[in-house]
Coordinates of C-alpha atoms in Angstrom, one line a residue:
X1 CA 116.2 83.5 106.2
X2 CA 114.0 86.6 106.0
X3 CA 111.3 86.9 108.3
X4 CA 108.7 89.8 108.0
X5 CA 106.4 91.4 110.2
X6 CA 104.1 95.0 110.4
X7 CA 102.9 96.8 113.1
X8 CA 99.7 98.9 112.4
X9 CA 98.0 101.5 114.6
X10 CA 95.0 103.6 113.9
X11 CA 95.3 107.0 113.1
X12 CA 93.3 110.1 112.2
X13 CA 94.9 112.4 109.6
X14 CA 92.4 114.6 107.6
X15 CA 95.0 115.8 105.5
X16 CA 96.0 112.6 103.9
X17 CA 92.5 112.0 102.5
X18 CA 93.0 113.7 99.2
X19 CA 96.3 111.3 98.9
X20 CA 95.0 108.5 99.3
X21 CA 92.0 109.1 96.9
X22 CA 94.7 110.5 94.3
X23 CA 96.8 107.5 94.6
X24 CA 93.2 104.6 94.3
X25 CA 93.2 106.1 91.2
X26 CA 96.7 106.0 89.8
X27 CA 96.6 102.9 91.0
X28 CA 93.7 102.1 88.6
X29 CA 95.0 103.5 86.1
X30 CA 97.9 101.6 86.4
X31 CA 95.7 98.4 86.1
X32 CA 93.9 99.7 83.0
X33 CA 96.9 100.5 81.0
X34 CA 98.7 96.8 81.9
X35 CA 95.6 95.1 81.1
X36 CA 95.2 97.3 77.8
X37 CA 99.2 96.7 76.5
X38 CA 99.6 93.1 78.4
X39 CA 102.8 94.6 80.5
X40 CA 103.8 91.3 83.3
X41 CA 107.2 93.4 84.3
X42 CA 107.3 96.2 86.9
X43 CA 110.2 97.9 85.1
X44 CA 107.7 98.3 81.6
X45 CA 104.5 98.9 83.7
X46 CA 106.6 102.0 86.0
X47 CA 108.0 103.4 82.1
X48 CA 104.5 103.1 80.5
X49 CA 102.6 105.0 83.1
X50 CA 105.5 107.3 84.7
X51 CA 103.8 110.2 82.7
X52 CA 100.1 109.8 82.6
X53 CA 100.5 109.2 86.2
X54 CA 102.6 112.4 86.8
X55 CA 100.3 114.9 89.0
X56 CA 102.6 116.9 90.9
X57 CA 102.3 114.1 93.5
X58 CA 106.2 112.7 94.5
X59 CA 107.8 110.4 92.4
X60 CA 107.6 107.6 95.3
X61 CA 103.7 107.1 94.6
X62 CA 104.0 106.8 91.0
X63 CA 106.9 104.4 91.4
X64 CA 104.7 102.6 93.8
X65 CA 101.3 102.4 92.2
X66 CA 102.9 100.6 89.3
X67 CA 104.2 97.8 91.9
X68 CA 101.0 97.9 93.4
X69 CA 99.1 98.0 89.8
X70 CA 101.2 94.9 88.7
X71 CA 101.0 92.7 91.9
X72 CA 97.0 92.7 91.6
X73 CA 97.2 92.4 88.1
X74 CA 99.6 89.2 88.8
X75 CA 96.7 87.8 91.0
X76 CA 94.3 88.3 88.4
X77 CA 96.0 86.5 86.1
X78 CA 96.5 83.6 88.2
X79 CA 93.0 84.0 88.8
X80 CA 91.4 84.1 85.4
X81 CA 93.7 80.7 84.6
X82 CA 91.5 78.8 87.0
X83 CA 88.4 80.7 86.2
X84 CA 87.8 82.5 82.5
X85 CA 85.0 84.2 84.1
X86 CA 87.4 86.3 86.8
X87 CA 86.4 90.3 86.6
X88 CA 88.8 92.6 85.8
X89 CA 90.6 93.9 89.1
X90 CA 89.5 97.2 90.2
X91 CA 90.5 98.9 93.7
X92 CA 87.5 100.1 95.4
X93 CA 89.1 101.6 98.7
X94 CA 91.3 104.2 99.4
X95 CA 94.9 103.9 100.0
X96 CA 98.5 104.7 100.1
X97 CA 101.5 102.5 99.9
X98 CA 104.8 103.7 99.9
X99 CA 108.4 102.0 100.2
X100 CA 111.2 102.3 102.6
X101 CA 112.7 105.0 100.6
X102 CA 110.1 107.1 100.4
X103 CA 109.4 107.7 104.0
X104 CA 111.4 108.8 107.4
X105 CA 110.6 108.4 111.1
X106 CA 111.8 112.1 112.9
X107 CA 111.0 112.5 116.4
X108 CA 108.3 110.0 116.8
X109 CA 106.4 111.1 113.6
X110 CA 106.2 109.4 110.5
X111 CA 107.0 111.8 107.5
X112 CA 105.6 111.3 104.8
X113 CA 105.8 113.5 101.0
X114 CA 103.2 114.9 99.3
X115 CA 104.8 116.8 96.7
X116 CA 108.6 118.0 96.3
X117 CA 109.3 119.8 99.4
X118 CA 105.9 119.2 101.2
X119 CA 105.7 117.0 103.8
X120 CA 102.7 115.2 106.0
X121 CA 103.6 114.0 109.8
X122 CA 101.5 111.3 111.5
X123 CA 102.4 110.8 115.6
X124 CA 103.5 107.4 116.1
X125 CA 101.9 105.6 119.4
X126 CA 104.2 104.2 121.9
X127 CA 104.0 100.8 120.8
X128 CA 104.8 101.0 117.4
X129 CA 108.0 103.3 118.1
X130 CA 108.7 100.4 120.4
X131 CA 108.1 97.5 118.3
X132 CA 110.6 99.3 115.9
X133 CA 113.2 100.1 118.1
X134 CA 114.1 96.6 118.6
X135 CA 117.4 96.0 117.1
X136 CA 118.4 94.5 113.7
X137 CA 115.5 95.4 112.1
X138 CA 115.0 96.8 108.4
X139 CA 112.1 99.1 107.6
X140 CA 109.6 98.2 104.7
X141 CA 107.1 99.5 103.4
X142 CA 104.3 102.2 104.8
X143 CA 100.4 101.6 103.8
X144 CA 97.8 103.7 105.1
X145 CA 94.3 103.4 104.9
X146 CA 91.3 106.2 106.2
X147 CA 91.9 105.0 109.8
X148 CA 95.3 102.9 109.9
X149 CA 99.2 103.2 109.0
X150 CA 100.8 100.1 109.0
X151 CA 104.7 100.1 108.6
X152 CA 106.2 96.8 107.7
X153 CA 109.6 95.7 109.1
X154 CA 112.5 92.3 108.8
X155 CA 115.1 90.8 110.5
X156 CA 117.7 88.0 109.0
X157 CA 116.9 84.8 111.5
X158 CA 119.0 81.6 111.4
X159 CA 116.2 78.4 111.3
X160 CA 117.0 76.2 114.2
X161 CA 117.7 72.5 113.7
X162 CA 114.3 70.7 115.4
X163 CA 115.0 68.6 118.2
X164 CA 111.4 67.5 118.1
X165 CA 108.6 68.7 117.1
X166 CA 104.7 70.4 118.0
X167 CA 101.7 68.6 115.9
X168 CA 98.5 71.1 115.6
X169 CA 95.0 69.3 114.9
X170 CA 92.7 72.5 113.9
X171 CA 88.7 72.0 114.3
X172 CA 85.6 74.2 114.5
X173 CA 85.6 74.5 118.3
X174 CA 88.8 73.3 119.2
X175 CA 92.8 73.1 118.7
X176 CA 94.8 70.4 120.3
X177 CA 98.3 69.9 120.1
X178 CA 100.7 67.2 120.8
X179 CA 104.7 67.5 121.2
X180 CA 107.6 65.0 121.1
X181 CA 108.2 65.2 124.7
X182 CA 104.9 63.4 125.4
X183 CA 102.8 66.8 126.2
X184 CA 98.8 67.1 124.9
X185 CA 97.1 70.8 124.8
X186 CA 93.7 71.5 124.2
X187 CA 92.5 75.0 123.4
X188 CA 89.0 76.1 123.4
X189 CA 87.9 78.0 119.9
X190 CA 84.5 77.7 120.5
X191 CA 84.0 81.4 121.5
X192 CA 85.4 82.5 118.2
X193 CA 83.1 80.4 116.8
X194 CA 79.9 81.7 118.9
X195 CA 81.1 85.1 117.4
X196 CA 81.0 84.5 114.0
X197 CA 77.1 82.8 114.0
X198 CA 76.6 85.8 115.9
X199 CA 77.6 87.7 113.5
X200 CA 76.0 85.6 110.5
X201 CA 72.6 86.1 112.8
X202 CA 73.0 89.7 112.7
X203 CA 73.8 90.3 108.9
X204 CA 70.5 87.8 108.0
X205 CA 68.4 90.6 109.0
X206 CA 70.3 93.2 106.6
X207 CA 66.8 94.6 104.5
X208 CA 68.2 97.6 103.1
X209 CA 67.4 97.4 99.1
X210 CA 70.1 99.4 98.1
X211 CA 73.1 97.1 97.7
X212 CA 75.8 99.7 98.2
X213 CA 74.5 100.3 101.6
X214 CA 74.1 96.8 102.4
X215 CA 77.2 96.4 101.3
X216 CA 78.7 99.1 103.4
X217 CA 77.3 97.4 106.6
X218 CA 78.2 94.1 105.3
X219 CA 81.9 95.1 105.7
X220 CA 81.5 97.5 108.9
X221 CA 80.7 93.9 110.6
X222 CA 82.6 92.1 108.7
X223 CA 85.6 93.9 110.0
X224 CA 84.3 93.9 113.5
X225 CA 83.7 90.3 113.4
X226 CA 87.6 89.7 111.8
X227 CA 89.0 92.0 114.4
X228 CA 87.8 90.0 117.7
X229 CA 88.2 86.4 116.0
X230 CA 91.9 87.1 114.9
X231 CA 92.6 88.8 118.5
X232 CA 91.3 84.6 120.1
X233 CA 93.9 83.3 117.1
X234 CA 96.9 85.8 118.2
X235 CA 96.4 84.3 121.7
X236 CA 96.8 80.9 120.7
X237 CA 99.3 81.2 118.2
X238 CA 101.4 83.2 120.5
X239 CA 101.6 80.5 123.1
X240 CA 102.5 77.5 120.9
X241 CA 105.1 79.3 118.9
X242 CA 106.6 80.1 122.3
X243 CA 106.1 76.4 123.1
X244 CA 107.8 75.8 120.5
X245 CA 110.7 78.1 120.7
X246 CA 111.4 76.8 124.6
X247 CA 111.7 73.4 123.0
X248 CA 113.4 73.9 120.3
X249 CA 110.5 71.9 118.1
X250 CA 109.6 72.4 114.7
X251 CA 105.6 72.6 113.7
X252 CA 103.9 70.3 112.1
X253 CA 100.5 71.5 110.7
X254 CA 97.9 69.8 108.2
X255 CA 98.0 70.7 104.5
X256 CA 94.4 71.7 104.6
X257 CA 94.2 73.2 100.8
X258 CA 91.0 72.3 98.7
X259 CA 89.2 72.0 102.0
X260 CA 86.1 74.4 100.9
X261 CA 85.2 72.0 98.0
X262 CA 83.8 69.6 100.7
X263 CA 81.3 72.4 101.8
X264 CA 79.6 73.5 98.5
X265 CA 76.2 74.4 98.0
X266 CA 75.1 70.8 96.3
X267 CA 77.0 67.9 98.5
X268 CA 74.1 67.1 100.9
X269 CA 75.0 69.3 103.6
X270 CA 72.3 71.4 105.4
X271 CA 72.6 75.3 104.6
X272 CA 73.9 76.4 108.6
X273 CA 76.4 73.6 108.6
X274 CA 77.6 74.6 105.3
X275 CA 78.2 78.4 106.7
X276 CA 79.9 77.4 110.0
X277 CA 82.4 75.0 108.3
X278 CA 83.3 78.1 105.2
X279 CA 83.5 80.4 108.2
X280 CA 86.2 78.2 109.7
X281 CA 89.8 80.5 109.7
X282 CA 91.8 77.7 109.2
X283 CA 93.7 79.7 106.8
X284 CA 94.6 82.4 108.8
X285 CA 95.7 80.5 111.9
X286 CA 97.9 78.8 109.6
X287 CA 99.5 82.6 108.6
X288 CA 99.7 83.5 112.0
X289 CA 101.5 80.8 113.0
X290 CA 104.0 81.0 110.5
X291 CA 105.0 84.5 110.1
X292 CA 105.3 83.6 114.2
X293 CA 107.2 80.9 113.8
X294 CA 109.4 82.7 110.8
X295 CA 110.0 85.5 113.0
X296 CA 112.0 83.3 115.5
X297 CA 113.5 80.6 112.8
X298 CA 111.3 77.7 113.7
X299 CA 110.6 75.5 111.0
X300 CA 106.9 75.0 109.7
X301 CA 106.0 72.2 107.7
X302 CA 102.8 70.5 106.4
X303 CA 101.7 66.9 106.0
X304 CA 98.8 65.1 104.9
X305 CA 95.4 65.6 106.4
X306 CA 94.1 62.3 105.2
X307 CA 93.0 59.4 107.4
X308 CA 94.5 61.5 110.8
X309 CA 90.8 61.0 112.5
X310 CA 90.5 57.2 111.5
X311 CA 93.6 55.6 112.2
X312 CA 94.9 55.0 115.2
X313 CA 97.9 56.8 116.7
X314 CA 99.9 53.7 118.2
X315 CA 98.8 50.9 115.7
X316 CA 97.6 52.4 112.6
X317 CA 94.2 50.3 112.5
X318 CA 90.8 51.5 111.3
X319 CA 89.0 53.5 114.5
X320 CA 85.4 52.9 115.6
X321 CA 83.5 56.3 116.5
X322 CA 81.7 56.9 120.1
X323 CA 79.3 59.5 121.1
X324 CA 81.2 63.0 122.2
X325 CA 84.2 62.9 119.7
X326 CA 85.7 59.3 120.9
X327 CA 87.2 56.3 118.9
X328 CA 87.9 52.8 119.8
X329 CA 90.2 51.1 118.8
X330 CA 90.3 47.1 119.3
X331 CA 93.4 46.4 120.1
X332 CA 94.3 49.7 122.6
X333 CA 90.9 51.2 123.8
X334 CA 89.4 54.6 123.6
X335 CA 90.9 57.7 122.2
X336 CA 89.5 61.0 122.0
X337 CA 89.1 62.0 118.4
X338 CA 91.9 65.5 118.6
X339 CA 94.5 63.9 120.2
X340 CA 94.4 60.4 117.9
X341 CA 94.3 63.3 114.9
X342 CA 97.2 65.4 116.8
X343 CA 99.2 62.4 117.7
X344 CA 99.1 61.1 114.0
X345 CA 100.2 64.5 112.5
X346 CA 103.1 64.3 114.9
X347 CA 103.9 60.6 113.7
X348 CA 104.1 61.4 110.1
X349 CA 106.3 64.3 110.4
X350 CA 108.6 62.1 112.2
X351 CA 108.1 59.4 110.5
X352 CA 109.0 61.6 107.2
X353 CA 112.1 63.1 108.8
X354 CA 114.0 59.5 109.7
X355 CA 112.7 57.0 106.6
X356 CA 110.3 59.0 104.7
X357 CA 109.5 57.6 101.6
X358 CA 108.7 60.1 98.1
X359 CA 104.8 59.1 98.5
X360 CA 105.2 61.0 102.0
X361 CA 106.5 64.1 100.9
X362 CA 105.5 66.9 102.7
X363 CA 105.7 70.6 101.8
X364 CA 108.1 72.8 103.4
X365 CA 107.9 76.5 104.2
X366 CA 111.9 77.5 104.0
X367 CA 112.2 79.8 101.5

């Protein structure tokens, strides 16, 4: 099993400015020509553009903006299948993205080519030559932005066979867990979620008529708003992979996809509770934990997020609500509402796993 990660560290390079510029635009082109000829293969796209894209630039970036070109144009596709109305992709920011071949690490500096015999170094910190000095590892690709190089690296992993396994119950404010061995953990989100109203405050009062600068400080705190959320996610993903790794458990996570539909403009809801639930990073708690999990072969699978707040956890009956997030049930008592949820995530996965039936089926992350 391949698992991938990428280390990224911010850099300032004035010299690389014009190259990533250059290589938007090839990239564009790239798009334009695919789109005009209908070209789906990487191998037609990189012989129909190999000339018009040829600027005296290496050979690596024309190579690469015709992966790049016909990856976005892939999305789009997917895209306008679900929604006629998709517009036609075009890259708005600056980059550079180059593959393993193309590139070299000598003495701490990343080398990269500019034209045949012309080379541009960036100093690598002393974490990322660390983080790739581990052993085993392959080198990927490089991307580099204005203010970031991010080099992408894999390992082969073996998946382990689950001895048990860590259910996660993701809210608004809160994450609980709940492993085979009998253990219960709650972790407080509700800092990352004071950031992001914070945030949503702070953008309200955006007057600026002109939309391209309103759009410029739209994504200046948008960034800033991603950056300290994600950093609250690594920390709790961190720890329940390693949970999970000391255990030897798989991780069992709800299938949450379609979840925005219930939070359109339309159903009833009130216009703040509508923004803090479409604000909600499930999504990308769910990546973090499994390139996490990948990266040490621990399996990651999804189950059904239906009925895990209403039924009870020991005898499956219907759940009356309390005040402060508890449910009663009549036969066993009171329950808070997270650790019913994370208890009955757990029981399907292991339910599934000894005498699952097809109507049970849950997806799987191997690949």
């Amino acid at each position: 099993m391949l698992a991938v990660k990428a280390v990224e560290q911010n850099i300032n390079s004035p010299e690389i400015k014009g190259l990533l510029e250059t290589f938007r635009q090839m990239v564009n082109e790239a798009i334009r020509v695919g789109l005009e000829k209908n070209i789906t293969s990487r191998f037609n796209l990189q012989k129909e553009v190999y000339n018009r894209l040829h600027n005296g630039l290496h050979t690596w970036y024309i190579l690469s903006a015709a992966e790049k070109a016909c990856a976005i144009l892939k999305n789009y596709r997917k895209a306008k299948r679900g929604n006629p109305k998709t517009k036609k992709p075009y890259v708005k920011k600056p980059f550079v993205s180059i593959g393993n071949q193309g590139y070299k690490i000598v003495q701490n500096k990343l080398r990269l080519p500019i034209k045949p015999r012309e080379h541009v170094y960036i100093q690598l910190n002393k974490y990322t030559l660390k983080v790739l000095s581990e052993p085993n590892l392959k080198l990927g690709s490089v991307t580099l932005t204005a203010s970031t190089v991010s080099i992408s690296f894999s390992k082969e992993t073996a998946e382990i066979e689950p001895s048990g396994y860590i259910s996660i119950d993701r809210n608004l404010n809160n994450l609980t867990t709940a492993s085979s061995n009998g253990e219960v953990v709650s972790y407080d989100l509700s800092e990352a979620t004071r950031i992001r109203a914070t945030y949503r405050e702070v953008k309200s009062h955006f007057k600026r008529n002109d939309v391209r600068i309103r759009r410029q400080l739209f994504q200046k705190y948008g960034e800033k708003q991603g950056n300290k959320v994600n950093q609250i996610l690594h920390h709790v993903s961190k720890d329940i992979v390693e949970k999970a790794k000391q255990n030897k458990f798989g991780i069992v996570m709800e299938n949450l996809k379609g979840i925005r539909k219930l939070y359109r403009k339309g159903n009833g809801q009130g216009r703040n509770y509508r923004a803090q639930l479409n604000s909600w990073s499930f999504y990308e708690f769910q990546r973090q934990i499994k390139y996490k999990a990948k990266w040490e072969g621990i399996p990651v699978v999804y189950v059904p997020a239906r009925n895990t707040s209403r039924k009870c956890s020991i005898c499956g009956s219907n759940l009356i609500p309390e005040e402060n997030r508890v449910l009663r049930c009549l036969l066993h008592g009171t329950i808070d509402r997270d650790v019913n949820a994370a208890r009955n995530i757990l029981t399907r996965a292991l339910r599934f796993e000894a005498v699952g039936q097809s109507v049970e089926a849950m997806v799987s992350v191997k690949r």
